[in-house]
Amino acid sequence: MIQTENLTKQFKTTLAVDRLTLQVQEGEVFGFLGPNGAGKTTTVRMLTSLIGPTSGKAIVNGFEVGKQDTDIRRSVGILTETPGMYDNLSAQFNLEIYASLYEVKDPKGQIEKYLRMLGLWDRRNDEAGTFSKGMKQKLAIARSLLHEPRLLFLDEPTAALDPEGARLVRDFIEELRKQGRTIFLCTHNLDEADRLCDRIGVFKSRLLVVDAPARLRSQLFGRKVVFHLHAPAPGLAQTAQALPFVQEARLVDNKLLVTLEDPDLHNPEIIRALVGAGAEIQFVGELRRSLEDVYLQLVKAA
Amino acid sequence: MDKIKTILHKEWAEVFKNRMVLFATIFLPLMMTALPLIILYATAGAETGDFTSQMPKQFREFCPEGLTGGECFQYYIVSQFMIMFMMIPLIIPVNIAAYSVVGEKTTRSLEPLLATPITTAELLTGKNLAATIPAVIATWIGFAIFAVGAAIIAKSQALLGALLDPMWLLAIFLVGPLLAVLSVNFSLMVSSRVNDPRVAEQLSSVVILPLLALFVGQISGFILLSRSLVLIMAAVLLVIDLGLIYLSVQLFERETILTRWK
Ligand SMILES: Nc1ncnc2c1ncn2[C@@H]1O[C@H](COP(=O)(O)OP(=O)(O)O)[C@@H](O)[C@H]1O
Ligand SMILES: [Mg+2]
């Protein structure tokens, strides 16, 4: 659905996006995770043909950025960082404008469908300016869906909302995912990315890493397995370290901490080696790292 | 076309919620229409004495055939206000365009708008028409009221003929719309650089200065409007308008609109 190759955006003094190469598959929820100023919005703007890349290439929905811009605009939906509603106009009128601009076949039906789905139908005649932030955000989501895009860009959809509003929006994203839509979700919220996304790309001007949330935790740092021993035995760290797949082994009191990439595969072999060296293992557990550790380490290093 | 209509519809719904804009669009033309009619009415008795000899020399030469001295004086005074009438198509669009662009900025509505398949030309056309149409219509309605009023008040057919001379019709129906286009494009450019509608209006008011100069020039007898001068004005305006339209299309690339209009 999205393919980019060395996509780059240089503003006068800032290199906002640096040689981004990325694939997003159909039906996938892709989390684009990065701190403020990382270049997420700039990337979304390039992928929705709002601004042109300085260099590089991107194909969105089969159309090339810079060459088939109108086709791209017609075929994708976008929830911009700020809802940008016409505050003096009613919710319904706001949507009517966009239904027309997106050439929606059955504007009345589509508007009613999404206003009802997002719980705004009863307020349809009220000016958008009277809406709370959460309601405006929902109205903006409705606006982005009127033309039933298969690919949807969501730029920090919950950033400005209180926890309750954020929860509602996340549930709705979950709903959209079930409908099989492809979603490109920009966020700086780890928890959100972890819960909603099939894959996460950690981004700060450059794409630092891409993977499924669970694998991101393990692959990057390895996973830590703890072997609780009956008594501390000094030679055991070296025994474990000697195994080819072990990244690090350390003895702390009567716990042996082993870092490795794939415990499911290699734990039995470690246990065999340790028992062979005379260890009395009481039980084995895993130290889970939070995605936050991963993220912060990556972003600090970048 | 449908998209341009949508933009028009939206612009009017938004902009005319603003009292300043509404006031300028409705009261300004009414005032500019009422003033020359009042003058015409008040000066109707000015038949006594020989005003003709007191008038600027140039004007006497241009005084239409068949008018009495008093009527000639009336024609002279009312002409001054007719020039002020030409300010309607300049002032109204400044107002509408300034509030429309600054409004998009404050609500940050441009990004979702530009993300739709609307073309930049459609968007600019929509904004242009949204400001030009009310201005032109207001000018024309104002002039129609003036014409009817003049027909009632003017004592002689000759005076009425002079007031509704083709020169004035040209000025209203040709120069008026051209002035409106000039004013819209100029204020679109200015408004895209500032964040306060009042500042945008003040800056855009610069376009009114040449007309004021014409007004003062005419009052003090240096410049006299004639058919050929009106035609020259129309030609010059047409060139300026085409230049401005070309400039604004060049200037307002999607990316520029998005990054500058904020
Ligand atoms: N129009 C622009 N002109 C100049 N610099 C810009 C522009 N837009 C964004 N930037 C800069 O590019 C960087 C990335 O911004 P942005 O894409 O908004 O980040 P994010 O959405 O991840 O917070 C920032 O340093 C920002 O200041
Ligand atoms: Mg952003």
Coordinates of C-alpha atoms and ligand atoms in Angstrom, one line a residue:
Chain A
M1 CA 0.0 0.0 0.0
I2 CA 2.9 2.3 0.8
Q3 CA 6.4 2.0 -0.6
T4 CA 9.0 4.7 -0.1
E5 CA 12.6 4.7 -1.3
N6 CA 15.0 7.2 0.2
L7 CA 12.2 9.7 0.7
T8 CA 13.8 12.9 1.9
K9 CA 12.5 16.4 2.9
Q10 CA 14.9 19.2 3.5
F11 CA 13.5 22.4 4.8
K12 CA 15.7 25.5 4.6
T13 CA 17.7 24.6 7.7
T14 CA 16.2 21.3 8.8
L15 CA 16.6 17.9 7.4
A16 CA 13.1 16.7 8.5
V17 CA 13.0 13.3 6.8
D18 CA 16.3 11.6 5.8
R19 CA 16.2 8.8 3.2
L20 CA 13.2 7.0 4.5
T21 CA 12.7 3.6 2.9
L22 CA 9.7 1.8 4.1
Q23 CA 6.9 -0.7 3.1
V24 CA 3.5 -0.8 4.6
Q25 CA 1.3 -3.8 3.7
E26 CA -2.4 -3.9 2.9
G27 CA -4.5 -4.4 6.0
E28 CA -1.7 -3.5 8.4
V29 CA -1.8 -1.0 11.2
F30 CA 1.6 0.6 11.0
G31 CA 2.8 2.7 13.9
F32 CA 5.1 5.6 13.0
L33 CA 6.6 6.3 16.4
G34 CA 8.9 9.2 17.2
P35 CA 9.3 12.2 19.5
N36 CA 8.0 15.7 18.7
G37 CA 9.8 17.2 15.8
A38 CA 10.9 13.8 14.5
G39 CA 9.4 14.5 11.1
K40 CA 6.3 12.4 11.3
T41 CA 3.9 15.1 10.1
T42 CA 6.3 16.0 7.3
T43 CA 6.3 12.3 6.2
V44 CA 2.5 12.1 6.3
R45 CA 2.3 15.3 4.3
M46 CA 4.6 13.9 1.6
L47 CA 2.7 10.6 1.5
T48 CA -0.7 12.4 1.1
S49 CA 0.7 14.7 -1.6
L50 CA 0.4 17.9 0.5
I51 CA 4.1 18.8 0.1
G52 CA 6.7 17.5 -2.3
P53 CA 9.7 15.5 -1.4
T54 CA 13.1 17.0 -1.9
S55 CA 14.3 13.7 -3.3
G56 CA 13.5 10.0 -3.2
K57 CA 10.3 8.2 -4.3
A58 CA 7.1 7.1 -2.8
I59 CA 4.2 5.0 -4.2
V60 CA 0.9 5.3 -2.3
N61 CA -2.0 3.1 -3.2
G62 CA -0.3 2.4 -6.5
F63 CA 0.2 6.1 -7.4
E64 CA 3.4 7.9 -7.4
V65 CA 3.9 10.9 -5.2
G66 CA 4.7 14.0 -7.3
K67 CA 3.2 12.5 -10.5
Q68 CA -0.3 11.3 -9.6
D69 CA -1.0 13.6 -6.7
T70 CA -4.7 14.0 -7.3
D71 CA -5.2 10.2 -7.5
I72 CA -3.4 9.9 -4.2
R73 CA -5.5 12.6 -2.6
R74 CA -8.7 11.0 -3.9
S75 CA -7.8 7.6 -2.6
V76 CA -6.4 8.2 0.9
G77 CA -8.0 9.6 4.1
I78 CA -6.2 11.8 6.4
L79 CA -6.7 12.9 10.0
T80 CA -4.5 16.0 10.3
E81 CA -2.7 16.8 13.5
T82 CA -5.2 19.6 14.3
P83 CA -8.8 18.9 13.3
G84 CA -9.2 22.2 11.3
M85 CA -12.9 22.3 11.4
Y86 CA -14.8 25.4 10.3
D87 CA -15.9 26.5 13.8
N88 CA -18.7 28.7 12.6
L89 CA -20.4 26.0 10.5
S90 CA -22.4 23.1 11.8
A91 CA -20.9 19.6 12.0
Q92 CA -23.2 18.5 9.2
F93 CA -22.2 21.4 7.0
N94 CA -18.5 20.7 7.7
L95 CA -19.0 17.2 6.4
E96 CA -21.0 18.2 3.4
I97 CA -18.2 20.4 2.2
Y98 CA -15.8 17.5 2.4
A99 CA -18.2 15.0 0.9
S100 CA -18.4 17.3 -2.1
L101 CA -14.7 17.8 -2.4
Y102 CA -14.1 14.1 -2.1
E103 CA -16.8 13.4 -4.8
V104 CA -18.7 11.1 -2.4
K105 CA -21.5 9.3 -4.3
D106 CA -24.1 9.3 -1.5
P107 CA -23.1 12.3 0.7
K108 CA -26.3 12.3 2.9
G109 CA -26.0 8.6 3.6
Q110 CA -22.3 8.6 4.3
I111 CA -22.5 11.7 6.6
E112 CA -25.4 10.1 8.6
K113 CA -23.5 6.8 8.8
Y114 CA -20.4 8.2 10.3
L115 CA -22.1 10.8 12.5
R116 CA -24.1 8.0 14.0
M117 CA -21.2 5.7 14.3
L118 CA -19.2 8.3 16.2
G119 CA -22.1 9.4 18.4
L120 CA -22.4 12.9 16.9
W121 CA -25.7 12.6 15.1
D122 CA -27.7 14.4 17.8
R123 CA -25.3 17.3 17.6
R124 CA -25.1 17.5 13.8
N125 CA -26.7 21.0 13.7
D126 CA -24.5 22.5 16.3
E127 CA -21.5 24.7 15.3
A128 CA -18.3 22.7 15.3
G129 CA -16.8 25.5 17.5
T130 CA -19.1 24.4 20.4
F131 CA -17.6 20.9 20.3
S132 CA -15.1 19.6 22.9
K133 CA -11.7 18.5 21.7
G134 CA -12.7 14.9 21.7
M135 CA -15.9 15.6 19.7
K136 CA -14.0 17.7 17.2
Q137 CA -11.5 14.9 16.8
K138 CA -14.3 12.4 16.2
L139 CA -15.8 14.8 13.7
A140 CA -12.5 15.0 11.9
I141 CA -12.3 11.1 11.9
A142 CA -15.7 11.1 10.3
R143 CA -14.5 13.6 7.7
S144 CA -11.6 11.4 6.8
L145 CA -13.8 8.4 6.2
L146 CA -16.6 9.9 4.1
H147 CA -15.1 8.6 0.8
E148 CA -14.3 5.2 2.3
P149 CA -10.5 5.2 1.8
R150 CA -8.8 1.9 2.1
L151 CA -5.7 3.7 3.4
L152 CA -5.9 6.1 6.3
F153 CA -3.3 8.4 7.8
L154 CA -3.8 9.3 11.4
D155 CA -1.5 12.0 12.7
E156 CA -1.4 11.8 16.5
P157 CA -5.1 11.1 16.8
T158 CA -5.1 11.0 20.6
A159 CA -2.4 13.5 21.5
A160 CA -4.8 16.3 22.4
L161 CA -7.4 14.2 24.2
D162 CA -8.0 13.3 27.8
P163 CA -7.7 9.6 28.7
E164 CA -11.4 9.0 28.2
G165 CA -11.4 10.6 24.8
A166 CA -8.2 8.9 23.8
R167 CA -9.8 5.5 24.8
L168 CA -12.8 6.1 22.5
V169 CA -10.6 7.1 19.6
R170 CA -8.4 4.0 20.1
D171 CA -11.4 1.7 20.2
F172 CA -12.6 3.2 17.0
I173 CA -9.2 2.7 15.4
E174 CA -9.4 -1.0 16.5
E175 CA -12.8 -1.0 14.7
L176 CA -11.3 0.3 11.5
R177 CA -8.6 -2.2 11.6
K178 CA -11.2 -5.0 11.8
Q179 CA -12.7 -3.6 8.7
G180 CA -9.4 -4.4 7.0
R181 CA -8.3 -0.8 6.4
T182 CA -4.6 0.0 6.2
I183 CA -3.7 2.5 8.8
F184 CA -0.6 4.7 9.0
L185 CA -0.6 5.8 12.6
C186 CA 1.7 8.6 13.8
T187 CA 2.2 8.7 17.5
H188 CA 4.6 9.6 20.2
N189 CA 2.6 7.4 22.6
L190 CA 4.3 4.0 23.1
D191 CA 1.5 2.4 24.8
E192 CA -0.8 3.3 21.9
A193 CA 1.6 2.0 19.3
D194 CA 2.1 -1.2 21.3
R195 CA -1.6 -1.9 21.7
L196 CA -2.8 -0.9 18.2
C197 CA -0.1 -1.6 15.7
D198 CA 1.0 -4.7 13.8
R199 CA 4.4 -3.2 13.2
I200 CA 6.2 -0.1 14.6
G201 CA 8.8 2.0 12.9
V202 CA 10.8 4.0 15.3
F203 CA 11.6 7.3 13.6
K204 CA 13.7 10.4 14.3
S205 CA 14.5 12.0 11.0
R206 CA 15.8 8.6 10.0
L207 CA 14.0 5.3 10.3
L208 CA 15.8 3.6 13.2
V209 CA 14.1 0.2 13.3
V210 CA 10.9 -1.5 12.1
D211 CA 9.3 -4.5 13.6
A212 CA 6.3 -6.0 15.4
P213 CA 6.1 -4.5 18.9
A214 CA 6.9 -7.8 20.7
R215 CA 9.9 -8.6 18.5
L216 CA 11.1 -5.0 18.8
R217 CA 11.5 -5.5 22.5
S218 CA 13.5 -8.7 22.1
Q219 CA 15.3 -8.3 18.9
L220 CA 16.9 -5.1 19.7
F221 CA 18.2 -5.8 23.1
G222 CA 17.8 -9.5 23.3
R223 CA 15.6 -10.9 26.0
K224 CA 16.8 -11.4 29.5
V225 CA 16.2 -14.8 31.2
V226 CA 16.8 -15.3 34.9
F227 CA 17.9 -18.6 36.2
H228 CA 17.3 -18.8 40.0
L229 CA 20.0 -21.1 41.5
H230 CA 20.0 -23.0 44.8
A231 CA 23.4 -21.5 45.6
P232 CA 25.7 -19.1 43.7
A233 CA 28.3 -20.8 41.7
P234 CA 31.0 -18.6 40.2
G235 CA 31.9 -20.6 37.1
L236 CA 28.3 -20.6 35.7
A237 CA 28.5 -17.2 34.1
Q238 CA 31.4 -18.4 31.9
T239 CA 29.6 -21.6 31.1
A240 CA 26.6 -19.7 29.8
Q241 CA 28.8 -17.1 28.1
A242 CA 30.5 -19.8 26.2
L243 CA 27.4 -20.7 24.3
P244 CA 27.3 -19.1 20.8
F245 CA 23.8 -17.6 21.1
V246 CA 24.2 -15.9 24.5
Q247 CA 24.9 -12.2 24.3
E248 CA 25.7 -11.6 27.9
A249 CA 25.7 -13.6 31.1
R250 CA 26.0 -12.2 34.6
L251 CA 25.8 -13.6 38.1
V252 CA 24.0 -11.5 40.7
D253 CA 23.7 -13.1 44.1
N254 CA 22.1 -16.5 43.3
K255 CA 20.5 -15.3 40.1
L256 CA 22.1 -15.9 36.7
L257 CA 21.0 -13.2 34.2
V258 CA 21.4 -14.3 30.6
T259 CA 20.6 -12.1 27.6
L260 CA 19.8 -13.9 24.3
E261 CA 17.7 -13.3 21.3
D262 CA 15.3 -16.3 21.4
P263 CA 14.8 -17.9 24.8
D264 CA 12.0 -20.2 23.4
L265 CA 14.6 -21.9 21.2
H266 CA 17.7 -21.8 23.3
N267 CA 16.6 -22.1 26.9
P268 CA 16.7 -25.9 26.9
E269 CA 20.3 -25.9 25.7
I270 CA 21.4 -23.3 28.3
I271 CA 19.7 -25.4 31.0
R272 CA 21.5 -28.5 29.8
A273 CA 24.8 -26.8 29.9
L274 CA 24.2 -25.3 33.3
V275 CA 23.1 -28.6 34.8
G276 CA 26.1 -30.2 33.2
A277 CA 28.3 -27.7 35.0
G278 CA 26.7 -28.7 38.3
A279 CA 24.1 -25.9 38.7
E280 CA 20.9 -26.6 40.7
I281 CA 18.3 -24.6 39.0
Q282 CA 15.2 -23.8 41.1
F283 CA 13.2 -22.0 38.4
V284 CA 13.6 -20.0 35.2
G285 CA 11.9 -16.7 34.4
E286 CA 12.0 -13.9 31.9
L287 CA 12.7 -10.2 32.7
R288 CA 10.4 -8.3 30.5
R289 CA 11.7 -5.0 29.1
S290 CA 9.2 -2.4 28.4
L291 CA 8.9 -1.0 24.9
E292 CA 9.6 2.3 26.6
D293 CA 13.2 1.3 27.4
V294 CA 13.7 0.2 23.8
Y295 CA 12.3 3.4 22.4
L296 CA 14.1 5.8 24.7
Q297 CA 17.4 4.1 24.1
L298 CA 16.9 4.3 20.4
V299 CA 15.8 7.8 20.3
K300 CA 18.5 9.0 22.6
A301 CA 21.2 7.3 20.5
A302 CA 19.9 8.9 17.3
Chain B
M1 CA -17.3 23.2 -11.1
D2 CA -19.1 21.5 -8.2
K3 CA -16.1 22.0 -6.1
I4 CA -15.9 25.7 -6.9
K5 CA -19.5 25.9 -5.9
T6 CA -18.8 24.1 -2.6
I7 CA -16.0 26.5 -1.9
L8 CA -18.2 29.5 -2.7
H9 CA -21.0 28.1 -0.5
K10 CA -18.6 27.5 2.4
E11 CA -16.9 30.9 2.1
W12 CA -20.1 32.8 2.2
A13 CA -21.5 30.8 5.1
E14 CA -18.3 31.5 7.0
V15 CA -17.4 35.0 6.1
F16 CA -20.9 36.5 6.3
K17 CA -21.1 35.4 9.9
N18 CA -18.6 38.2 10.6
R19 CA -20.4 41.5 11.3
M20 CA -17.6 43.6 9.8
V21 CA -17.9 41.8 6.5
L22 CA -21.7 41.9 6.5
F23 CA -21.7 45.6 7.4
A24 CA -19.2 46.5 4.6
T25 CA -21.1 44.4 2.1
I26 CA -24.6 45.8 2.8
F27 CA -24.2 49.3 4.3
L28 CA -21.3 50.6 2.3
P29 CA -23.2 50.3 -1.1
L30 CA -26.3 51.7 0.5
M31 CA -24.4 54.7 1.8
M32 CA -22.6 55.3 -1.4
T33 CA -25.9 55.2 -3.3
A34 CA -27.8 57.4 -0.9
L35 CA -25.2 60.2 -0.8
P36 CA -25.3 61.2 -4.5
L37 CA -29.1 60.9 -4.4
I38 CA -29.3 63.2 -1.4
I39 CA -26.9 65.6 -3.1
L40 CA -29.0 65.5 -6.3
Y41 CA -32.1 66.2 -4.3
A42 CA -30.6 69.0 -2.2
T43 CA -29.0 70.8 -5.2
A44 CA -32.2 70.6 -7.3
G45 CA -33.0 74.2 -6.4
A46 CA -29.6 75.5 -7.4
E47 CA -31.0 77.1 -10.6
T48 CA -30.3 80.7 -9.8
G49 CA -27.2 82.6 -10.8
D50 CA -24.5 81.8 -13.3
F51 CA -22.6 78.8 -11.8
T52 CA -21.2 77.9 -15.1
S53 CA -18.7 80.7 -15.1
Q54 CA -17.5 79.8 -11.6
M55 CA -16.8 76.2 -12.5
P56 CA -13.3 75.0 -13.5
K57 CA -12.6 75.8 -17.1
Q58 CA -12.0 72.1 -18.0
F59 CA -15.3 71.1 -16.7
R60 CA -17.3 73.7 -18.6
E61 CA -15.9 72.2 -21.8
F62 CA -17.0 68.7 -20.7
C63 CA -20.4 69.8 -19.5
P64 CA -22.9 67.8 -21.5
E65 CA -24.9 69.5 -24.1
G66 CA -28.3 70.8 -23.2
L67 CA -27.9 71.2 -19.5
T68 CA -28.7 74.4 -17.8
G69 CA -26.0 75.9 -15.6
G70 CA -27.7 74.6 -12.5
E71 CA -28.0 71.1 -13.9
C72 CA -24.4 71.3 -15.0
F73 CA -23.4 72.1 -11.4
Q74 CA -25.5 69.1 -10.2
Y75 CA -23.9 66.8 -12.7
Y76 CA -20.5 68.0 -11.5
I77 CA -21.1 67.4 -7.8
V78 CA -22.8 64.1 -8.3
S79 CA -20.0 62.9 -10.6
Q80 CA -17.7 63.3 -7.6
F81 CA -19.7 60.8 -5.7
M82 CA -19.9 58.5 -8.6
I83 CA -16.2 58.0 -8.3
M84 CA -16.6 57.2 -4.7
F85 CA -19.1 54.6 -5.8
M86 CA -16.3 52.9 -7.6
M87 CA -14.7 52.2 -4.2
I88 CA -17.4 49.6 -3.4
P89 CA -15.9 46.9 -5.6
L90 CA -12.6 47.7 -4.1
I91 CA -13.5 47.7 -0.4
I92 CA -15.9 44.8 -0.2
P93 CA -13.5 42.1 -1.6
V94 CA -10.7 43.3 0.7
N95 CA -12.9 42.6 3.6
I96 CA -14.1 39.2 2.4
A97 CA -10.7 38.0 1.3
A98 CA -8.9 39.1 4.4
Y99 CA -11.4 37.5 6.7
S100 CA -11.5 34.3 4.6
V101 CA -7.7 33.7 4.5
V102 CA -7.1 34.7 8.1
G103 CA -10.1 32.6 9.1
E104 CA -8.5 29.5 7.4
K105 CA -5.3 30.3 9.3
T106 CA -6.9 30.5 12.7
T107 CA -9.0 27.4 12.4
R108 CA -6.1 25.6 10.7
S109 CA -8.5 24.3 8.2
L110 CA -6.2 24.6 5.2
E111 CA -4.4 21.3 5.6
P112 CA -7.5 19.0 5.5
L113 CA -8.8 21.2 2.7
L114 CA -5.7 20.9 0.6
A115 CA -5.6 17.1 1.3
T116 CA -8.8 16.7 -0.8
P117 CA -8.6 16.3 -4.6
I118 CA -9.5 19.9 -5.2
T119 CA -7.0 21.6 -7.5
T120 CA -5.2 24.8 -6.5
A121 CA -6.9 26.6 -9.4
E122 CA -10.3 25.5 -8.2
L123 CA -9.6 26.7 -4.7
L124 CA -8.2 30.1 -5.8
T125 CA -11.1 30.5 -8.2
G126 CA -13.5 29.7 -5.4
K127 CA -11.9 32.3 -3.1
N128 CA -11.8 34.9 -5.9
L129 CA -15.4 34.5 -6.8
A130 CA -16.5 34.4 -3.2
A131 CA -15.1 37.9 -2.8
T132 CA -15.8 39.3 -6.3
I133 CA -19.4 38.2 -6.8
P134 CA -20.9 40.0 -3.7
A135 CA -18.8 43.1 -4.5
V136 CA -20.0 43.3 -8.1
I137 CA -23.6 42.5 -7.2
A138 CA -23.6 45.1 -4.5
T139 CA -22.2 47.7 -6.9
W140 CA -24.7 46.9 -9.6
I141 CA -27.6 46.9 -7.2
G142 CA -26.4 50.1 -5.7
F143 CA -26.2 51.6 -9.2
A144 CA -29.6 50.4 -10.1
I145 CA -31.0 52.1 -7.0
F146 CA -29.2 55.2 -7.9
A147 CA -30.5 55.1 -11.5
V148 CA -34.1 54.7 -10.3
G149 CA -33.6 57.4 -7.7
A150 CA -32.1 59.8 -10.2
A151 CA -35.0 59.2 -12.6
I152 CA -37.3 60.3 -9.9
I153 CA -35.4 63.2 -8.6
A154 CA -33.7 64.7 -11.8
K155 CA -35.8 67.4 -13.2
S156 CA -34.9 67.2 -16.8
Q157 CA -34.3 64.3 -19.2
A158 CA -31.0 65.9 -20.2
L159 CA -29.6 65.7 -16.7
L160 CA -30.8 62.1 -16.3
G161 CA -29.2 61.3 -19.6
A162 CA -25.9 62.8 -18.4
L163 CA -26.0 60.9 -15.1
L164 CA -26.7 57.6 -16.8
D165 CA -24.2 58.2 -19.6
P166 CA -22.5 55.2 -21.2
M167 CA -19.4 56.4 -19.5
W168 CA -20.8 55.6 -16.1
L169 CA -22.3 52.4 -17.3
L170 CA -18.9 51.4 -18.5
A171 CA -17.4 52.4 -15.2
I172 CA -19.9 50.4 -13.2
F173 CA -20.3 47.3 -15.4
L174 CA -16.7 47.0 -16.7
V175 CA -14.3 48.9 -14.4
G176 CA -16.2 47.8 -11.3
P177 CA -15.6 44.0 -11.7
L178 CA -12.1 44.6 -12.9
L179 CA -11.4 46.6 -9.7
A180 CA -13.0 43.8 -7.7
V181 CA -10.6 41.3 -9.2
L182 CA -7.6 43.5 -8.5
S183 CA -8.7 44.0 -5.0
V184 CA -9.3 40.3 -4.3
N185 CA -6.0 39.1 -5.7
F186 CA -4.1 41.8 -3.9
S187 CA -5.7 41.1 -0.6
L188 CA -5.2 37.3 -1.0
M189 CA -1.5 38.0 -1.4
V190 CA -1.4 40.4 1.6
S191 CA -3.5 38.2 3.8
S192 CA -1.4 35.2 3.2
R193 CA 1.5 37.0 4.8
V194 CA -0.2 38.4 7.9
N195 CA -2.2 36.9 10.7
D196 CA -4.6 39.7 11.6
P197 CA -7.5 40.5 9.4
R198 CA -7.3 44.2 10.3
V199 CA -3.7 44.5 9.3
A200 CA -4.6 42.7 6.1
E201 CA -7.4 45.1 5.4
Q202 CA -5.2 48.1 6.1
L203 CA -2.5 46.9 3.9
S204 CA -4.9 45.9 1.2
S205 CA -6.4 49.4 1.4
V206 CA -3.4 50.5 -0.5
V207 CA -5.2 49.5 -3.7
I208 CA -7.8 52.2 -2.9
L209 CA -5.2 55.0 -2.9
P210 CA -5.0 55.5 -6.7
L211 CA -8.8 55.9 -6.8
L212 CA -8.7 58.4 -4.0
A213 CA -6.1 60.3 -6.0
L214 CA -8.5 60.3 -8.9
F215 CA -11.3 61.6 -6.6
V216 CA -9.2 64.4 -5.3
G217 CA -7.8 65.1 -8.8
Q218 CA -11.3 65.4 -10.1
I219 CA -12.6 67.6 -7.3
S220 CA -9.7 70.0 -7.7
G221 CA -10.3 70.0 -11.4
F222 CA -7.0 68.4 -12.6
I223 CA -8.5 65.2 -13.9
L224 CA -11.8 64.8 -15.5
L225 CA -13.4 61.5 -16.2
S226 CA -14.3 60.9 -19.8
R227 CA -15.3 57.9 -21.8
S228 CA -11.8 57.5 -23.1
L229 CA -10.3 57.8 -19.6
V230 CA -12.7 55.1 -18.4
L231 CA -11.8 52.9 -21.3
I232 CA -8.1 53.5 -20.6
M233 CA -8.7 52.6 -17.0
A234 CA -10.4 49.4 -18.0
A235 CA -7.6 48.4 -20.3
V236 CA -4.9 49.2 -17.6
L237 CA -6.9 47.3 -15.0
L238 CA -7.3 44.3 -17.3
V239 CA -3.5 44.1 -17.7
I240 CA -2.9 44.5 -14.0
D241 CA -5.6 41.9 -13.2
L242 CA -4.1 39.3 -15.6
G243 CA -0.7 40.0 -14.1
L244 CA -2.0 39.5 -10.6
I245 CA -3.9 36.3 -11.4
Y246 CA -0.8 34.9 -13.1
L247 CA 1.3 35.9 -10.0
S248 CA -1.1 34.4 -7.5
V249 CA -1.3 31.1 -9.4
Q250 CA 2.5 31.1 -9.4
L251 CA 2.7 32.1 -5.8
F252 CA 0.1 29.8 -4.3
E253 CA 1.4 26.4 -4.9
R254 CA -0.2 23.9 -2.6
E255 CA 3.0 23.6 -0.5
T256 CA 3.3 27.4 -0.3
I257 CA -0.3 27.8 0.8
L258 CA 0.2 25.1 3.4
T259 CA 3.4 26.4 4.9
R260 CA 2.8 30.2 4.5
W261 CA -0.9 30.5 5.3
K262 CA -0.4 29.7 8.9
Ligands
LIG1 N1 7.2 24.2 6.6 C1 8.3 24.0 7.4 N2 9.4 24.8 7.2 C2 10.5 24.6 7.9 N3 10.7 23.6 8.8 C3 9.6 22.8 9.0 C4 8.4 22.9 8.3 N4 7.6 22.0 8.8 C5 8.3 21.3 9.7 N5 9.5 21.7 9.9 C6 10.6 21.2 10.8 O1 10.7 19.8 10.4 C7 10.9 19.1 11.6 C8 9.9 18.0 11.7 O2 8.6 18.5 12.0 P1 7.3 17.6 12.0 O3 7.2 16.8 10.8 O4 6.2 18.5 12.3 O5 7.6 16.7 13.2 P2 6.6 15.8 14.1 O6 5.3 15.7 13.4 O7 7.3 14.4 14.2 O8 6.5 16.4 15.4 C9 10.8 20.1 12.8 O9 12.1 20.4 13.2 C10 10.1 21.2 12.2 O10 10.5 22.4 12.8
MG2 MG 3.5 16.2 14.0

